[in-house]
Short mmCIF file of N, CA and C in Angstrom, two decimals:
data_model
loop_
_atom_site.label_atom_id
_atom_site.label_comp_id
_atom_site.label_asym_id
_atom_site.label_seq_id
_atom_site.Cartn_x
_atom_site.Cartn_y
_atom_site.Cartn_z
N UNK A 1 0.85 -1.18 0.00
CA UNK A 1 0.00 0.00 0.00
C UNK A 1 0.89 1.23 0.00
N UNK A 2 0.84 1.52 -1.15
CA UNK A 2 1.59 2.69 -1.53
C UNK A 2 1.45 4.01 -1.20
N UNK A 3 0.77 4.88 -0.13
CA UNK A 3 0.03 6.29 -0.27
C UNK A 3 0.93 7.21 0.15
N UNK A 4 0.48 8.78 0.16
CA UNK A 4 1.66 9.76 0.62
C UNK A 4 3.01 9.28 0.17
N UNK A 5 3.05 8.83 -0.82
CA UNK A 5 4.47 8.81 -1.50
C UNK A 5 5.31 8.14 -0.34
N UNK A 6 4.91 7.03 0.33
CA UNK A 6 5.67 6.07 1.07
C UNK A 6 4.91 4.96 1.58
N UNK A 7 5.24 3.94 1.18
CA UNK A 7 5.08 3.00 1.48
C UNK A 7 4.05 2.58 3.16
N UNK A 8 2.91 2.39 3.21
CA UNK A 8 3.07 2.48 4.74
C UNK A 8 2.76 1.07 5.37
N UNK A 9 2.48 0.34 4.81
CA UNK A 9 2.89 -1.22 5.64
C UNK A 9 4.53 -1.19 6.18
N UNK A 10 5.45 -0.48 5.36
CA UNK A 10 6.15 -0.88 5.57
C UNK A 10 6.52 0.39 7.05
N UNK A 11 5.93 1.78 6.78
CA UNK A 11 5.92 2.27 8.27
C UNK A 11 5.29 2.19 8.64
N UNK A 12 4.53 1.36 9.26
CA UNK A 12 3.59 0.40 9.97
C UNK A 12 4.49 -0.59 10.78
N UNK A 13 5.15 -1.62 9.65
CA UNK A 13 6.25 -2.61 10.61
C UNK A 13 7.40 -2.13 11.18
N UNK A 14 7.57 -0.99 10.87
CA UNK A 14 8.91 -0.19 11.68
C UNK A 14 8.18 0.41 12.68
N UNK A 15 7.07 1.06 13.22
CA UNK A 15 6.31 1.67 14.37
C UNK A 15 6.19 0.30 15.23
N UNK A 16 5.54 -0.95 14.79
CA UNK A 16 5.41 -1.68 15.65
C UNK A 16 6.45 -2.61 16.24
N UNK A 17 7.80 -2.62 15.57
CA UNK A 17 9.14 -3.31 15.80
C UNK A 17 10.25 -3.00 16.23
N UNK A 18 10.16 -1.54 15.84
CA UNK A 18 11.75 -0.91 16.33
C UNK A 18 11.70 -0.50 17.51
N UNK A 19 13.06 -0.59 18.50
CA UNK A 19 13.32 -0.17 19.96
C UNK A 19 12.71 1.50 19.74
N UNK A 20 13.76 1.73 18.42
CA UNK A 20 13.75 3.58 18.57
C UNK A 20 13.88 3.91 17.30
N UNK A 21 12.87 5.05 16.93
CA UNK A 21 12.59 5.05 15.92
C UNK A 21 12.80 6.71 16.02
N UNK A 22 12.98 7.45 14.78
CA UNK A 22 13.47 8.83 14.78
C UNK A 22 12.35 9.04 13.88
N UNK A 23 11.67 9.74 13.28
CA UNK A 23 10.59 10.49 11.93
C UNK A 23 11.23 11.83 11.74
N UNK A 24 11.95 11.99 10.50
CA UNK A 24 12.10 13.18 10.35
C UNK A 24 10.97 13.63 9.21
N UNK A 25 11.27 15.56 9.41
CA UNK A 25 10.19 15.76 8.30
C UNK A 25 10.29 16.20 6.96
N UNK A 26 9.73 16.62 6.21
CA UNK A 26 10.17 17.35 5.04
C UNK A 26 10.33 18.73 5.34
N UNK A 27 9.48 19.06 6.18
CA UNK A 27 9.59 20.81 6.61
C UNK A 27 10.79 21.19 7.43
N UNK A 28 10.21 19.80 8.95
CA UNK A 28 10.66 20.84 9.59
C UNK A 28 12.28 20.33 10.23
N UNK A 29 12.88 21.10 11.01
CA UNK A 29 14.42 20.45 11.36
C UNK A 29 14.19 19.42 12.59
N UNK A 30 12.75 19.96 13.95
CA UNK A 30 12.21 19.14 14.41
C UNK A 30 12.56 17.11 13.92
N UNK A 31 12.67 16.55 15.56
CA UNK A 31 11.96 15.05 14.58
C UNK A 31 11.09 14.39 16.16
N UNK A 32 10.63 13.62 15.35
CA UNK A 32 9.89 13.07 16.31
C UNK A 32 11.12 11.38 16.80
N UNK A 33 10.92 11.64 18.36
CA UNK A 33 11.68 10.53 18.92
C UNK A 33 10.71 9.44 19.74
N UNK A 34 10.87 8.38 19.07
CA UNK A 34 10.04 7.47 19.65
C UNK A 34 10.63 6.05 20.32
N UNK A 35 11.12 6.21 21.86
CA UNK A 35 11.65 4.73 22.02
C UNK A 35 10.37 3.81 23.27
N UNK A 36 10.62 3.17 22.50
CA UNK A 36 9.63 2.55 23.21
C UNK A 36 9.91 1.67 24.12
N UNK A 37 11.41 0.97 24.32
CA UNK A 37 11.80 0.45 25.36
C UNK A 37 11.66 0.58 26.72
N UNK A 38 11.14 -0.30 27.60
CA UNK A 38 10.78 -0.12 28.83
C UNK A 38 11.54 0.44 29.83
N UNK A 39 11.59 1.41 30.52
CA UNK A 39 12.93 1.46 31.48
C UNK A 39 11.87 1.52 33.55
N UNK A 40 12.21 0.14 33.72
CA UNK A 40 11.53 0.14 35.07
C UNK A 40 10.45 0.61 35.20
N UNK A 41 9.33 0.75 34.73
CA UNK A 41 7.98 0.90 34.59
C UNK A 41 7.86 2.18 34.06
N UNK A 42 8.60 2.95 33.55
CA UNK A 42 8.40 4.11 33.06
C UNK A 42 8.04 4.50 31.69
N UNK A 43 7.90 2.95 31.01
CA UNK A 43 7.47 2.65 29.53
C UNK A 43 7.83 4.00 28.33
N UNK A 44 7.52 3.51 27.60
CA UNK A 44 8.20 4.30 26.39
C UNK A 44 8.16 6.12 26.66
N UNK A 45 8.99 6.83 25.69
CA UNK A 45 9.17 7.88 25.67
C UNK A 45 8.60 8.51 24.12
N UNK A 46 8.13 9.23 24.07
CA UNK A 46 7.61 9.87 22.17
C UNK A 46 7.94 11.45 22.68
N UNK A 47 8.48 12.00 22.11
CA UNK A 47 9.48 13.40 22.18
C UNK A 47 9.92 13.91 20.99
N UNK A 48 9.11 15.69 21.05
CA UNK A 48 9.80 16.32 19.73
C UNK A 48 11.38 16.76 19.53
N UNK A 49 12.38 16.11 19.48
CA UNK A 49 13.46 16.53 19.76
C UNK A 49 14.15 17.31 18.65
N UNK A 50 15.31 17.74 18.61
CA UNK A 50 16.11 18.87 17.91
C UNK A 50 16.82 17.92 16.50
N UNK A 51 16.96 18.51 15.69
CA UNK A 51 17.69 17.33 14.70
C UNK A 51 19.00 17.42 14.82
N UNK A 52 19.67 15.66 14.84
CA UNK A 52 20.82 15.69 15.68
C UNK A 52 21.98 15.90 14.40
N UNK A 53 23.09 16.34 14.66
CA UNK A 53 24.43 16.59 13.66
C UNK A 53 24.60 15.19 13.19
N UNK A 54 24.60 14.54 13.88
CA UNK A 54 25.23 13.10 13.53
C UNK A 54 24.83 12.13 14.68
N UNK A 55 25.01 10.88 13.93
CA UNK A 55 24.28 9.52 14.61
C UNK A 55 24.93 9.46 16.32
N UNK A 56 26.07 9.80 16.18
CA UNK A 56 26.38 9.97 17.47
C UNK A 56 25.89 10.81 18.46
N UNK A 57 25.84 11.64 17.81
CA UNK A 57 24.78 13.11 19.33
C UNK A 57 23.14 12.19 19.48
N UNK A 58 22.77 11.95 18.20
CA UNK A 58 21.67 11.32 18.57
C UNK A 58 21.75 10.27 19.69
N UNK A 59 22.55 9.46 19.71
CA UNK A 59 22.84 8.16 20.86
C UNK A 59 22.93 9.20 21.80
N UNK A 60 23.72 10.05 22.00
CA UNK A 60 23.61 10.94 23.28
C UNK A 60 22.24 11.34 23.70
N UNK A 61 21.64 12.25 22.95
CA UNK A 61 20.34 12.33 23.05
C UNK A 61 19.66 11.46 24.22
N UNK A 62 19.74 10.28 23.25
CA UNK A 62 19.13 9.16 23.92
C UNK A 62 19.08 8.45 25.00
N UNK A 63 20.73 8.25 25.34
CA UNK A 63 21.26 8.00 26.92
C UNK A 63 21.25 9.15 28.05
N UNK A 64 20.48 10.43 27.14
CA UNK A 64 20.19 11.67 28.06
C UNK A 64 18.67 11.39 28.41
N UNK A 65 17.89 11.25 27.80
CA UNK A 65 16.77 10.96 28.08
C UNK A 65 16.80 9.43 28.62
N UNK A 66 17.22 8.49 28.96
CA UNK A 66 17.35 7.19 29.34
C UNK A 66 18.03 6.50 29.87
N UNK A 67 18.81 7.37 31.04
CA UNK A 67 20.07 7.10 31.59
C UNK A 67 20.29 5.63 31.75
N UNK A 68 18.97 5.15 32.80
CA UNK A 68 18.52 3.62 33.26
C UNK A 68 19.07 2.50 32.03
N UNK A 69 18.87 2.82 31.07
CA UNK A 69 18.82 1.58 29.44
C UNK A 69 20.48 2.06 29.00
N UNK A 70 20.71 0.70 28.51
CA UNK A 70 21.71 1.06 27.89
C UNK A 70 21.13 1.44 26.25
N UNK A 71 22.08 2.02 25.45
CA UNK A 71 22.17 2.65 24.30
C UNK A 71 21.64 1.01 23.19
N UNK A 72 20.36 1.67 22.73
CA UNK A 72 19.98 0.66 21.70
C UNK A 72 21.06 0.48 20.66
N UNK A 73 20.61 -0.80 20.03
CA UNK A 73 21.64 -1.43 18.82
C UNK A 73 21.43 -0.82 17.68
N UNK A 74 20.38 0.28 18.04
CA UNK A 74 20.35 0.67 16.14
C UNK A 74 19.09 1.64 16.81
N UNK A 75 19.16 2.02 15.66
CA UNK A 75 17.97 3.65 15.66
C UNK A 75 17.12 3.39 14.33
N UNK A 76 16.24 3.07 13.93
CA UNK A 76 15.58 3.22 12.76
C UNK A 76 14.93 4.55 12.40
N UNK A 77 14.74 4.78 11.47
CA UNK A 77 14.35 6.26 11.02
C UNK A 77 13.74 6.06 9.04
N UNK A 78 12.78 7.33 8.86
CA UNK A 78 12.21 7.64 8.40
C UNK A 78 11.69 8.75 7.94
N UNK A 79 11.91 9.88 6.34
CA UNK A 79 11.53 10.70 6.51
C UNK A 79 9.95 10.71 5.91
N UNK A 80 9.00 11.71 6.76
CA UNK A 80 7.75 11.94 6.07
C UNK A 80 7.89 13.27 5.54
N UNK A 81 7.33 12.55 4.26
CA UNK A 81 7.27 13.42 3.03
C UNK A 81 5.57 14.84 3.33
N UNK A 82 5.43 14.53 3.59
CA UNK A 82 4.30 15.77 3.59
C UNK A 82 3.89 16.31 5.67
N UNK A 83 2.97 16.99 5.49
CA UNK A 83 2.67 17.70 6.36
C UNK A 83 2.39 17.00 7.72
N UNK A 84 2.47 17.30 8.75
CA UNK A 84 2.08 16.66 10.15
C UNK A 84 0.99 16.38 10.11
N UNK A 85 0.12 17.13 9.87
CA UNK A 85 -1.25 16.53 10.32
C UNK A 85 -1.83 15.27 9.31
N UNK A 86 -0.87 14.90 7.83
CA UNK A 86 -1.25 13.98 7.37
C UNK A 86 -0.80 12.88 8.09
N UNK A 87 -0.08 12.82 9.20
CA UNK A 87 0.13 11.27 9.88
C UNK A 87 -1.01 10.87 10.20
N UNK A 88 -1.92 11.69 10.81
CA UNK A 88 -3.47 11.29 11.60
C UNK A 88 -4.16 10.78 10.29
N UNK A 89 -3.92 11.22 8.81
CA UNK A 89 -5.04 10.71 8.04
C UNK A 89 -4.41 9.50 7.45
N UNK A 90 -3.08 9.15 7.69
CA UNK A 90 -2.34 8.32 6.93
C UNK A 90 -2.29 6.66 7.97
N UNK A 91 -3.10 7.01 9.43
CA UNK A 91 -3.55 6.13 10.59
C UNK A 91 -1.71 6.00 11.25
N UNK A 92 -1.06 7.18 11.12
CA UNK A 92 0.57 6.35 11.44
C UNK A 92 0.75 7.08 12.96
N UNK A 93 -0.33 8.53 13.27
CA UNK A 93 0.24 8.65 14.10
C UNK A 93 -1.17 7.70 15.45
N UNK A 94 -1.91 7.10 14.73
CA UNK A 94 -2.83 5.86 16.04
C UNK A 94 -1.69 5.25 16.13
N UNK A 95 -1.05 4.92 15.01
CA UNK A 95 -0.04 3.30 15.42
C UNK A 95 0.55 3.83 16.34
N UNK A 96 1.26 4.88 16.12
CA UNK A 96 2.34 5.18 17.19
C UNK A 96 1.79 5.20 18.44
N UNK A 97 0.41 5.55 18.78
CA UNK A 97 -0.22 5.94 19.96
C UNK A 97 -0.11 4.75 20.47
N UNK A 98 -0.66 3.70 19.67
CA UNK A 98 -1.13 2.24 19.90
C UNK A 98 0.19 1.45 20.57
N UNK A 99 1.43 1.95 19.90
CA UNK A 99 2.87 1.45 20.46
C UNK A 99 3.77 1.81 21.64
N UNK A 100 2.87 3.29 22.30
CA UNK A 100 3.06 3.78 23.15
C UNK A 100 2.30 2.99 24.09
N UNK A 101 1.35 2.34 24.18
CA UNK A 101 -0.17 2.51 25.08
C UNK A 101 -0.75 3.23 25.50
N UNK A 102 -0.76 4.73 24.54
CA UNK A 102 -1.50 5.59 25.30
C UNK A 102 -2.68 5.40 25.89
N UNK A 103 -3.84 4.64 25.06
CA UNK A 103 -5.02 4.25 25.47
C UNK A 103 -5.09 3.32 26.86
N UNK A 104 -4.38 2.70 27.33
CA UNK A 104 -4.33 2.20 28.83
C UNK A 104 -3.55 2.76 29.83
N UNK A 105 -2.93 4.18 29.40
CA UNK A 105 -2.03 5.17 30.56
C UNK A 105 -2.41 6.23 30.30
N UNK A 106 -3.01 7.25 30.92
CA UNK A 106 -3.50 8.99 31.33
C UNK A 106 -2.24 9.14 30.86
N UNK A 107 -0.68 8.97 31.52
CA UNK A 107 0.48 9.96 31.44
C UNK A 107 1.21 9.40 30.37
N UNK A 108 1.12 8.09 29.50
CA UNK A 108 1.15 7.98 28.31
C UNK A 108 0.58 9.00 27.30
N UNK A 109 -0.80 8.95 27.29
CA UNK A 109 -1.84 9.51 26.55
C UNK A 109 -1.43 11.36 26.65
N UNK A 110 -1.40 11.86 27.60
CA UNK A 110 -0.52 13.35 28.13
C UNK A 110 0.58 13.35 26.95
N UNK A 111 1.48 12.34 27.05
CA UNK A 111 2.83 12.36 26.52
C UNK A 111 2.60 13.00 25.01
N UNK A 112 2.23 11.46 24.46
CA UNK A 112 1.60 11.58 22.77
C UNK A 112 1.11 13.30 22.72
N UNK A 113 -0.16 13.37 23.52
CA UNK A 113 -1.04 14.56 22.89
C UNK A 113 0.52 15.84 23.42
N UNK A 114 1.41 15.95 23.99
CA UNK A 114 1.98 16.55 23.77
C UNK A 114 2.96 16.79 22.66
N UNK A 115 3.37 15.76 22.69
CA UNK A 115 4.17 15.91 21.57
C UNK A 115 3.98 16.12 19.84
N UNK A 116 2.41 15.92 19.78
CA UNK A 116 1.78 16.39 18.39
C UNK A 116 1.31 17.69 18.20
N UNK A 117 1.24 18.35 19.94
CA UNK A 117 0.95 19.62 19.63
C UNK A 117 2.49 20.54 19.45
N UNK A 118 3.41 19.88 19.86
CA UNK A 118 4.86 20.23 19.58
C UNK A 118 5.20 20.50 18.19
N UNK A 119 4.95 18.92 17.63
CA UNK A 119 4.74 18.97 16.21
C UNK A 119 4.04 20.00 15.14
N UNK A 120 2.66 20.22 15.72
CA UNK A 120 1.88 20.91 15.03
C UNK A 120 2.24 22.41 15.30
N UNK A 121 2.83 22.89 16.47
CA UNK A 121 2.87 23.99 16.60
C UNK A 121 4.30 24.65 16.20
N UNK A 122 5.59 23.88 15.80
CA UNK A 122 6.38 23.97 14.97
C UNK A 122 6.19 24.27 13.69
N UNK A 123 5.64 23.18 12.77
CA UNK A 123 4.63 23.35 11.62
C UNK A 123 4.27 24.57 11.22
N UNK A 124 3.25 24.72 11.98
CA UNK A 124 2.22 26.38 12.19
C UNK A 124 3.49 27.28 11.98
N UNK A 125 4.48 27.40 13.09
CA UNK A 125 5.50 28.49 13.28
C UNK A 125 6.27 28.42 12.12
N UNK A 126 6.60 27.67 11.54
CA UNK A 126 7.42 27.81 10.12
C UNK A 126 6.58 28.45 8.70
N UNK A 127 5.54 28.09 8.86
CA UNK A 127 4.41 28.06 7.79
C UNK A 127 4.07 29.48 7.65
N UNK A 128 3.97 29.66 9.06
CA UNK A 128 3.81 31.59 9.33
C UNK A 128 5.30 32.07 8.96
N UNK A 129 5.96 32.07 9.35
CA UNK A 129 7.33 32.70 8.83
C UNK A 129 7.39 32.53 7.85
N UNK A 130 7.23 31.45 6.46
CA UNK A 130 7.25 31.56 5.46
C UNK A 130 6.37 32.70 4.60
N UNK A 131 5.15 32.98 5.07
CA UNK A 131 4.11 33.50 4.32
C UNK A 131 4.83 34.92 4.55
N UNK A 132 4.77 35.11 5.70
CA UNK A 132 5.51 36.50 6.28
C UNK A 132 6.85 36.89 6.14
N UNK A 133 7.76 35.72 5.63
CA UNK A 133 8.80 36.25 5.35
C UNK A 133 9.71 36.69 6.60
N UNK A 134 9.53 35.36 7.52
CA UNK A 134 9.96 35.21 8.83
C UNK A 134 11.92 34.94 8.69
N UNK A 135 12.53 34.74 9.38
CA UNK A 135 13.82 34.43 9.78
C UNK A 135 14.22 33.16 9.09
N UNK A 136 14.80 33.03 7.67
CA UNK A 136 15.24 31.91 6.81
C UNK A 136 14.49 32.11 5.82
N UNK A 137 13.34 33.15 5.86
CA UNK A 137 12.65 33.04 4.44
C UNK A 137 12.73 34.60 3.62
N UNK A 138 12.24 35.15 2.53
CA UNK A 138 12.64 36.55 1.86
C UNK A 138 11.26 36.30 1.17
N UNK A 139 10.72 37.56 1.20
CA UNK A 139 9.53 37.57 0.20
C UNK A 139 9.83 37.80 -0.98
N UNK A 140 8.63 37.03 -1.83
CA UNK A 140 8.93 37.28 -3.21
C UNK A 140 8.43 39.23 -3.78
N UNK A 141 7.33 39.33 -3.53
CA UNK A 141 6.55 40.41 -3.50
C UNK A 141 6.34 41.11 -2.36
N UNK A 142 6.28 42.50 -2.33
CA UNK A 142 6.09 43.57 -0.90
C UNK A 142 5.35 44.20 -1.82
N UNK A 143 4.46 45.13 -0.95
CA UNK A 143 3.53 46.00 -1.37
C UNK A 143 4.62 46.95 -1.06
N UNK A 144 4.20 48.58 -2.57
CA UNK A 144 5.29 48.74 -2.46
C UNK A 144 4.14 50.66 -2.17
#
């Protein structure tokens, strides 16, 4: 099943398999961090984090947020090609919910809905700077 110009069975079996999974975007420098490894009942982590220089800061990242775990064997990752809010129509960001358990934890469920409004409100903030001709962008046209 081919849609949004990626494959999504196949990000489907990477949401439901990988320790830690990174989503970067097409927009934004944002990514979404998703490990789902258990650390002493404190179950997975989903976090808008900073995009890392290299695979190594990312492992840092990670053993920063996860002191308890040692450093996973691998990081899987993924970029999405279009807009945030198409994960919700594309069903990728339920899976993720579903891989979290948000639906059987309040401070799971907190987590997720935070971190999509992170998402979305990044989004928004770039989208506006673009139109406006914010910090990285130049207008084409000014009223003159």
């Amino acid at each position: 099943m081919e849609e949004f110009g990626i494959d999504l069975d196949e990000v489907f079996r990477v949401i439901d398999t990988a320790d830690v999974l990174v989503i970067r975007f097409a927009l934004l420098d944002d990514r979404l961090l998703l490990d789902a490894r258990d650390d002493e009942g404190g179950g997975p982590i989903l976090k808008v984090v900073p995009r890392a220089g290299s695979l190594e800061e990312r492992f840092k990242t990670i053993k920063k947020l996860r002191p308890s775990l040692p450093l996973p064997e691998r990081i899987l990752s993924f970029q999405w090609p279009r807009q945030v809010e198409s994960l919700r129509a594309a069903g990728i960001w339920q899976r993720i919910e579903e891989r979290c358990g948000a639906e059987n934890h309040d401070d799971i469920g907190a987590m997720c809905a935070q971190a999509w409004r992170d998402l979305t409100t990044a989004e928004r903030r770039l989208v506006t700077g673009a139109v406006l001709g914010g910090e990285g962008f130049h207008t084409l046209w000014e009223r003159g």
